Each structure stands twice: as C-alpha cells, then as structure tokens.
Amino acid sequence: MSFERNMICVLIVCVSAVQFAQGLRINMTMFSNCQDVKLPYDEMPVSLETVRFDRDADGVCDTLHAEYEVRQTSDDVEWELIITTYQCAQQTDKICLDNPKEYIEPMHCDRFHSDDSGPWFFIANSMTNGDRCGRFTGRYNLDAAVMKIKYLEQYIAMGKGTYRVRMLFHIPGTNLDTLNVRGCCEMDFDVID
C-alpha cells in the first residue's frame, strides 16, 4: 500500500509542476549580438542588424522581429552551438550573470530547422527568407520569432525569475582565437505569471 501511496504523491507533484509551468509566460527584455564576447577579428560573419519587440496590452513581449546580415558565407553547415544560461531572482536593475551553465550542442543545418527542443528553434522557426544556413551573403528577416518555454526546459529549471541565454555558433574543434565563430546572440527575459 505504501508503494501505491508514494506513486500517487509523485503523480500529484508532477501534475502540479506541469500546471505551474503552463501558467508561466516569457517577457523578453533584450535580444542582441553578444556584447561580452571579444574576438580578434572585426565583424561576425552573421550578425543581428535590427530588432523590434511586439508587446501585448500588459507590455509583455514573447515575440520579436529582426533583420540579420550574412557577411561571410560558408558551405560548411555543421557547427557547434555553445549555449550558456544564467538564472537570477526576479530583477530589473542589473544584467543576470548568476548561476552560469554551459551546454555544447552538435548542430547541423537540418537539426537547426527541425529540432524544437532548444532555444535555437526560436531563431530557426522565424527565418522567412534567404538560404537559412548561411551559404549566401545578404540581409534576411526573422519574422514573428516567438520564444516558448518548451524551447528552454531542457536547459533551464523554469520558474519565476530573470534569465539570460547566450548562443554562440562556431566551427567544432577550434577555439575563439581563430576565425571560427559564425555568430553569437544573447537574450534577456523574465519568466512571469
């Protein structure tokens, strides 16, 4: 009987956690090129040029529109994505750099556009024109990029608070001292009721 009671308790806790997470929303406060990644070359091969946020009647933003530029092309559609997450208590007065965690994801153009289990899909799903894999130079759009909690659950223990996520795309097996970074973006957001 004790085993059954324990299983019921576990089930109740799991259902409560899912219901709690479903009631949470993301409020994006910043999306830009990485500000603190210093590289020995002048320009990133791929970078954000403009960003515009859509806000609802409460001033909450989970959707943005942006333009990005591909300055240098590459036929290599395999790279590594270094995701760094930061998690802080709810705040508005400083940048969240507490509790850093780093994840390295092997990435390929096909996975980038088909795997919705990570924050990269927020970008990939909103690419509406161009090659979408960085094989042609030009200026392209991110239309109605929506950040969903499900893109972050694997990397962040979700709960109310302030977060930063950095995504650095680079060629595998190299370091930042060589011309290997394709692009780097970061976003700040609050998770709210």
PDB file of C-alpha atoms in Angstrom:
ATOM      1  CA  MET A   1       0.000   0.000   0.000  1.00  0.00           C
ATOM      2  CA  SER A   2       2.887   2.341   0.769  1.00  0.00           C
ATOM      3  CA  PHE A   3       4.232   1.989  -2.793  1.00  0.00           C
ATOM      4  CA  GLU A   4       0.844   2.965  -4.255  1.00  0.00           C
ATOM      5  CA  ARG A   5       0.599   5.941  -1.923  1.00  0.00           C
ATOM      6  CA  ASN A   6       4.102   7.084  -2.935  1.00  0.00           C
ATOM      7  CA  MET A   7       3.239   6.759  -6.628  1.00  0.00           C
ATOM      8  CA  ILE A   8       0.087   8.825  -6.143  1.00  0.00           C
ATOM      9  CA  CYS A   9       2.115  11.531  -4.366  1.00  0.00           C
ATOM     10  CA  VAL A  10       4.675  11.569  -7.187  1.00  0.00           C
ATOM     11  CA  LEU A  11       1.898  11.817  -9.762  1.00  0.00           C
ATOM     12  CA  ILE A  12       0.260  14.723  -7.916  1.00  0.00           C
ATOM     13  CA  VAL A  13       3.587  16.582  -7.704  1.00  0.00           C
ATOM     14  CA  CYS A  14       4.254  16.040 -11.435  1.00  0.00           C
ATOM     15  CA  VAL A  15       0.775  17.231 -12.440  1.00  0.00           C
ATOM     16  CA  SER A  16       1.128  20.298 -10.199  1.00  0.00           C
ATOM     17  CA  ALA A  17       4.528  21.129 -11.716  1.00  0.00           C
ATOM     18  CA  VAL A  18       3.160  20.852 -15.257  1.00  0.00           C
ATOM     19  CA  GLN A  19       0.179  23.049 -14.399  1.00  0.00           C
ATOM     20  CA  PHE A  20       2.510  25.603 -12.775  1.00  0.00           C
ATOM     21  CA  ALA A  21       4.820  25.687 -15.820  1.00  0.00           C
ATOM     22  CA  GLN A  22       1.877  26.039 -18.203  1.00  0.00           C
ATOM     23  CA  GLY A  23       0.760  29.192 -16.364  1.00  0.00           C
ATOM     24  CA  LEU A  24       4.125  30.909 -16.791  1.00  0.00           C
ATOM     25  CA  ARG A  25       4.930  33.376 -19.571  1.00  0.00           C
ATOM     26  CA  ILE A  26       8.116  34.787 -21.025  1.00  0.00           C
ATOM     27  CA  ASN A  27       8.704  38.531 -21.158  1.00  0.00           C
ATOM     28  CA  MET A  28      11.712  39.243 -23.386  1.00  0.00           C
ATOM     29  CA  THR A  29      13.621  42.382 -22.425  1.00  0.00           C
ATOM     30  CA  MET A  30      16.648  42.166 -24.751  1.00  0.00           C
ATOM     31  CA  PHE A  31      17.822  40.317 -27.869  1.00  0.00           C
ATOM     32  CA  SER A  32      21.117  41.340 -29.469  1.00  0.00           C
ATOM     33  CA  ASN A  33      24.522  40.310 -30.712  1.00  0.00           C
ATOM     34  CA  CYS A  34      26.734  39.122 -27.845  1.00  0.00           C
ATOM     35  CA  GLN A  35      28.196  42.130 -26.069  1.00  0.00           C
ATOM     36  CA  ASP A  36      30.920  40.492 -23.992  1.00  0.00           C
ATOM     37  CA  VAL A  37      32.422  38.015 -26.476  1.00  0.00           C
ATOM     38  CA  LYS A  38      35.655  39.636 -27.655  1.00  0.00           C
ATOM     39  CA  LEU A  39      37.122  38.258 -30.859  1.00  0.00           C
ATOM     40  CA  PRO A  40      40.366  39.113 -32.693  1.00  0.00           C
ATOM     41  CA  TYR A  41      38.515  39.999 -35.884  1.00  0.00           C
ATOM     42  CA  ASP A  42      36.310  42.952 -36.679  1.00  0.00           C
ATOM     43  CA  GLU A  43      32.943  41.565 -37.652  1.00  0.00           C
ATOM     44  CA  MET A  44      30.956  38.436 -37.028  1.00  0.00           C
ATOM     45  CA  PRO A  45      30.181  36.572 -40.253  1.00  0.00           C
ATOM     46  CA  VAL A  46      26.489  36.576 -39.215  1.00  0.00           C
ATOM     47  CA  SER A  47      25.015  39.309 -37.010  1.00  0.00           C
ATOM     48  CA  LEU A  48      21.770  40.930 -35.969  1.00  0.00           C
ATOM     49  CA  GLU A  49      21.132  44.343 -37.506  1.00  0.00           C
ATOM     50  CA  THR A  50      17.726  45.444 -36.160  1.00  0.00           C
ATOM     51  CA  VAL A  51      15.326  44.128 -33.530  1.00  0.00           C
ATOM     52  CA  ARG A  52      11.729  45.165 -32.834  1.00  0.00           C
ATOM     53  CA  PHE A  53       9.619  43.744 -29.988  1.00  0.00           C
ATOM     54  CA  ASP A  54       5.859  43.060 -30.066  1.00  0.00           C
ATOM     55  CA  ARG A  55       4.166  43.711 -26.734  1.00  0.00           C
ATOM     56  CA  ASP A  56       0.678  42.779 -25.608  1.00  0.00           C
ATOM     57  CA  ALA A  57      -1.715  45.101 -23.732  1.00  0.00           C
ATOM     58  CA  ASP A  58       0.151  44.314 -20.483  1.00  0.00           C
ATOM     59  CA  GLY A  59       3.518  45.263 -22.016  1.00  0.00           C
ATOM     60  CA  VAL A  60       4.685  41.632 -22.093  1.00  0.00           C
ATOM     61  CA  CYS A  61       6.836  40.514 -25.033  1.00  0.00           C
ATOM     62  CA  ASP A  62       7.377  36.954 -26.220  1.00  0.00           C
ATOM     63  CA  THR A  63       7.596  37.857 -29.927  1.00  0.00           C
ATOM     64  CA  LEU A  64      10.114  39.872 -31.902  1.00  0.00           C
ATOM     65  CA  HIS A  65      11.007  40.745 -35.472  1.00  0.00           C
ATOM     66  CA  ALA A  66      14.614  41.218 -36.574  1.00  0.00           C
ATOM     67  CA  GLU A  67      16.952  41.555 -39.520  1.00  0.00           C
ATOM     68  CA  TYR A  68      20.262  39.747 -39.659  1.00  0.00           C
ATOM     69  CA  GLU A  69      23.130  40.004 -42.103  1.00  0.00           C
ATOM     70  CA  VAL A  70      25.286  37.215 -43.501  1.00  0.00           C
ATOM     71  CA  ARG A  71      28.589  38.937 -44.318  1.00  0.00           C
ATOM     72  CA  GLN A  72      30.702  35.851 -44.964  1.00  0.00           C
ATOM     73  CA  THR A  73      29.374  32.612 -46.350  1.00  0.00           C
ATOM     74  CA  SER A  74      30.323  29.060 -45.577  1.00  0.00           C
ATOM     75  CA  ASP A  75      29.393  25.835 -47.319  1.00  0.00           C
ATOM     76  CA  ASP A  76      30.028  24.027 -44.029  1.00  0.00           C
ATOM     77  CA  VAL A  77      26.580  23.528 -42.499  1.00  0.00           C
ATOM     78  CA  GLU A  78      27.873  21.665 -39.433  1.00  0.00           C
ATOM     79  CA  TRP A  79      28.912  23.608 -36.356  1.00  0.00           C
ATOM     80  CA  GLU A  80      28.752  23.545 -32.572  1.00  0.00           C
ATOM     81  CA  LEU A  81      26.341  25.646 -30.619  1.00  0.00           C
ATOM     82  CA  ILE A  82      27.556  26.704 -27.184  1.00  0.00           C
ATOM     83  CA  ILE A  83      24.548  27.621 -25.062  1.00  0.00           C
ATOM     84  CA  THR A  84      25.277  29.470 -21.821  1.00  0.00           C
ATOM     85  CA  THR A  85      22.384  30.060 -19.437  1.00  0.00           C
ATOM     86  CA  TYR A  86      22.223  32.382 -16.441  1.00  0.00           C
ATOM     87  CA  GLN A  87      19.484  32.355 -13.815  1.00  0.00           C
ATOM     88  CA  CYS A  88      18.725  35.069 -11.235  1.00  0.00           C
ATOM     89  CA  ALA A  89      15.959  36.084  -8.883  1.00  0.00           C
ATOM     90  CA  GLN A  90      13.389  38.428 -10.458  1.00  0.00           C
ATOM     91  CA  GLN A  91      15.132  41.762 -11.047  1.00  0.00           C
ATOM     92  CA  THR A  92      15.200  44.780 -13.309  1.00  0.00           C
ATOM     93  CA  ASP A  93      18.253  46.751 -12.283  1.00  0.00           C
ATOM     94  CA  LYS A  94      21.206  44.621 -13.439  1.00  0.00           C
ATOM     95  CA  ILE A  95      22.246  42.074 -16.043  1.00  0.00           C
ATOM     96  CA  CYS A  96      21.706  38.485 -14.956  1.00  0.00           C
ATOM     97  CA  LEU A  97      25.068  36.672 -14.853  1.00  0.00           C
ATOM     98  CA  ASP A  98      24.449  34.363 -11.871  1.00  0.00           C
ATOM     99  CA  ASN A  99      24.465  30.569 -11.936  1.00  0.00           C
ATOM    100  CA  PRO A 100      26.096  30.085 -15.358  1.00  0.00           C
ATOM    101  CA  LYS A 101      25.701  26.712 -17.047  1.00  0.00           C
ATOM    102  CA  GLU A 102      27.197  25.766 -20.392  1.00  0.00           C
ATOM    103  CA  TYR A 103      25.889  23.226 -22.882  1.00  0.00           C
ATOM    104  CA  ILE A 104      27.533  22.195 -26.153  1.00  0.00           C
ATOM    105  CA  GLU A 105      25.191  21.007 -28.864  1.00  0.00           C
ATOM    106  CA  PRO A 106      26.452  19.485 -32.119  1.00  0.00           C
ATOM    107  CA  MET A 107      24.465  21.339 -34.736  1.00  0.00           C
ATOM    108  CA  HIS A 108      23.731  20.873 -38.411  1.00  0.00           C
ATOM    109  CA  CYS A 109      21.512  22.979 -40.643  1.00  0.00           C
ATOM    110  CA  ASP A 110      18.876  20.214 -40.741  1.00  0.00           C
ATOM    111  CA  ARG A 111      18.747  19.900 -36.934  1.00  0.00           C
ATOM    112  CA  PHE A 112      18.704  23.683 -36.540  1.00  0.00           C
ATOM    113  CA  HIS A 113      15.477  23.855 -38.553  1.00  0.00           C
ATOM    114  CA  SER A 114      13.753  20.644 -37.416  1.00  0.00           C
ATOM    115  CA  ASP A 115      14.595  20.099 -33.723  1.00  0.00           C
ATOM    116  CA  ASP A 116      12.391  22.264 -31.492  1.00  0.00           C
ATOM    117  CA  SER A 117      13.967  21.079 -28.227  1.00  0.00           C
ATOM    118  CA  GLY A 118      16.230  24.107 -27.737  1.00  0.00           C
ATOM    119  CA  PRO A 119      16.353  27.910 -27.848  1.00  0.00           C
ATOM    120  CA  TRP A 120      17.879  27.906 -31.352  1.00  0.00           C
ATOM    121  CA  PHE A 121      14.466  26.956 -32.744  1.00  0.00           C
ATOM    122  CA  PHE A 122      13.163  30.380 -31.703  1.00  0.00           C
ATOM    123  CA  ILE A 123      15.514  31.771 -34.396  1.00  0.00           C
ATOM    124  CA  ALA A 124      15.273  28.962 -36.955  1.00  0.00           C
ATOM    125  CA  ASN A 125      11.476  28.874 -36.975  1.00  0.00           C
ATOM    126  CA  SER A 126      11.261  32.595 -37.800  1.00  0.00           C
ATOM    127  CA  MET A 127      13.715  32.674 -40.739  1.00  0.00           C
ATOM    128  CA  THR A 128      11.439  33.546 -43.637  1.00  0.00           C
ATOM    129  CA  ASN A 129      13.798  34.275 -46.494  1.00  0.00           C
ATOM    130  CA  GLY A 130      17.312  33.526 -47.702  1.00  0.00           C
ATOM    131  CA  ASP A 131      19.271  30.292 -47.572  1.00  0.00           C
ATOM    132  CA  ARG A 132      18.612  29.814 -43.811  1.00  0.00           C
ATOM    133  CA  CYS A 133      22.001  28.073 -43.451  1.00  0.00           C
ATOM    134  CA  GLY A 134      24.438  30.941 -44.104  1.00  0.00           C
ATOM    135  CA  ARG A 135      25.568  29.875 -47.568  1.00  0.00           C
ATOM    136  CA  PHE A 136      24.717  33.217 -49.252  1.00  0.00           C
ATOM    137  CA  THR A 137      25.510  36.786 -48.229  1.00  0.00           C
ATOM    138  CA  GLY A 138      22.706  39.264 -47.726  1.00  0.00           C
ATOM    139  CA  ARG A 139      20.266  40.745 -45.263  1.00  0.00           C
ATOM    140  CA  TYR A 140      17.426  38.499 -44.128  1.00  0.00           C
ATOM    141  CA  ASN A 141      14.440  38.504 -41.769  1.00  0.00           C
ATOM    142  CA  LEU A 142      13.369  36.862 -38.554  1.00  0.00           C
ATOM    143  CA  ASP A 143       9.589  37.301 -38.672  1.00  0.00           C
ATOM    144  CA  ALA A 144       7.461  36.803 -35.568  1.00  0.00           C
ATOM    145  CA  ALA A 145      10.123  34.959 -33.564  1.00  0.00           C
ATOM    146  CA  VAL A 146       8.258  33.548 -30.556  1.00  0.00           C
ATOM    147  CA  MET A 147      10.203  32.342 -27.527  1.00  0.00           C
ATOM    148  CA  LYS A 148       8.364  29.412 -25.959  1.00  0.00           C
ATOM    149  CA  ILE A 149       9.080  27.888 -22.571  1.00  0.00           C
ATOM    150  CA  LYS A 150       9.340  24.434 -24.192  1.00  0.00           C
ATOM    151  CA  TYR A 151      12.465  25.621 -26.082  1.00  0.00           C
ATOM    152  CA  LEU A 152      14.173  26.303 -22.731  1.00  0.00           C
ATOM    153  CA  GLU A 153      13.020  23.487 -20.435  1.00  0.00           C
ATOM    154  CA  GLN A 154      15.988  21.237 -21.224  1.00  0.00           C
ATOM    155  CA  TYR A 155      18.478  23.980 -20.279  1.00  0.00           C
ATOM    156  CA  ILE A 156      16.823  25.975 -17.501  1.00  0.00           C
ATOM    157  CA  ALA A 157      14.921  24.883 -14.394  1.00  0.00           C
ATOM    158  CA  MET A 158      11.893  27.009 -15.199  1.00  0.00           C
ATOM    159  CA  GLY A 159      10.335  29.176 -12.556  1.00  0.00           C
ATOM    160  CA  LYS A 160       9.696  32.841 -11.988  1.00  0.00           C
ATOM    161  CA  GLY A 161      12.909  34.828 -12.311  1.00  0.00           C
ATOM    162  CA  THR A 162      15.259  36.679 -14.641  1.00  0.00           C
ATOM    163  CA  TYR A 163      17.340  34.798 -17.202  1.00  0.00           C
ATOM    164  CA  ARG A 164      19.977  35.311 -19.873  1.00  0.00           C
ATOM    165  CA  VAL A 165      20.703  32.823 -22.662  1.00  0.00           C
ATOM    166  CA  ARG A 166      23.737  33.169 -24.953  1.00  0.00           C
ATOM    167  CA  MET A 167      24.061  31.127 -28.139  1.00  0.00           C
ATOM    168  CA  LEU A 168      27.491  31.083 -29.792  1.00  0.00           C
ATOM    169  CA  PHE A 169      27.735  29.249 -33.115  1.00  0.00           C
ATOM    170  CA  HIS A 170      31.235  28.084 -34.040  1.00  0.00           C
ATOM    171  CA  ILE A 171      33.200  25.541 -36.033  1.00  0.00           C
ATOM    172  CA  PRO A 172      33.781  22.374 -33.960  1.00  0.00           C
ATOM    173  CA  GLY A 173      37.241  21.552 -32.670  1.00  0.00           C
ATOM    174  CA  THR A 174      38.541  25.130 -32.764  1.00  0.00           C
ATOM    175  CA  ASN A 175      38.918  27.912 -30.241  1.00  0.00           C
ATOM    176  CA  LEU A 176      37.838  31.551 -30.191  1.00  0.00           C
ATOM    177  CA  ASP A 177      41.318  32.809 -31.139  1.00  0.00           C
ATOM    178  CA  THR A 178      40.838  31.664 -34.716  1.00  0.00           C
ATOM    179  CA  LEU A 179      38.331  32.867 -37.274  1.00  0.00           C
ATOM    180  CA  ASN A 180      35.776  30.245 -36.360  1.00  0.00           C
ATOM    181  CA  VAL A 181      32.741  31.949 -34.855  1.00  0.00           C
ATOM    182  CA  ARG A 182      29.776  32.178 -37.229  1.00  0.00           C
ATOM    183  CA  GLY A 183      27.596  34.288 -34.944  1.00  0.00           C
ATOM    184  CA  CYS A 184      26.626  34.955 -31.361  1.00  0.00           C
ATOM    185  CA  CYS A 185      23.387  36.274 -29.902  1.00  0.00           C
ATOM    186  CA  GLU A 186      22.006  36.655 -26.421  1.00  0.00           C
ATOM    187  CA  MET A 187      18.639  37.350 -24.887  1.00  0.00           C
ATOM    188  CA  ASP A 188      17.406  38.526 -21.519  1.00  0.00           C
ATOM    189  CA  PHE A 189      13.939  37.632 -20.332  1.00  0.00           C
ATOM    190  CA  ASP A 190      11.788  37.305 -17.258  1.00  0.00           C
ATOM    191  CA  VAL A 191       9.550  34.347 -16.534  1.00  0.00           C
ATOM    192  CA  ILE A 192       6.341  35.708 -15.054  1.00  0.00           C
ATOM    193  CA  ASP A 193       2.775  34.602 -14.205  1.00  0.00           C
TER     194      ASP A 193
END
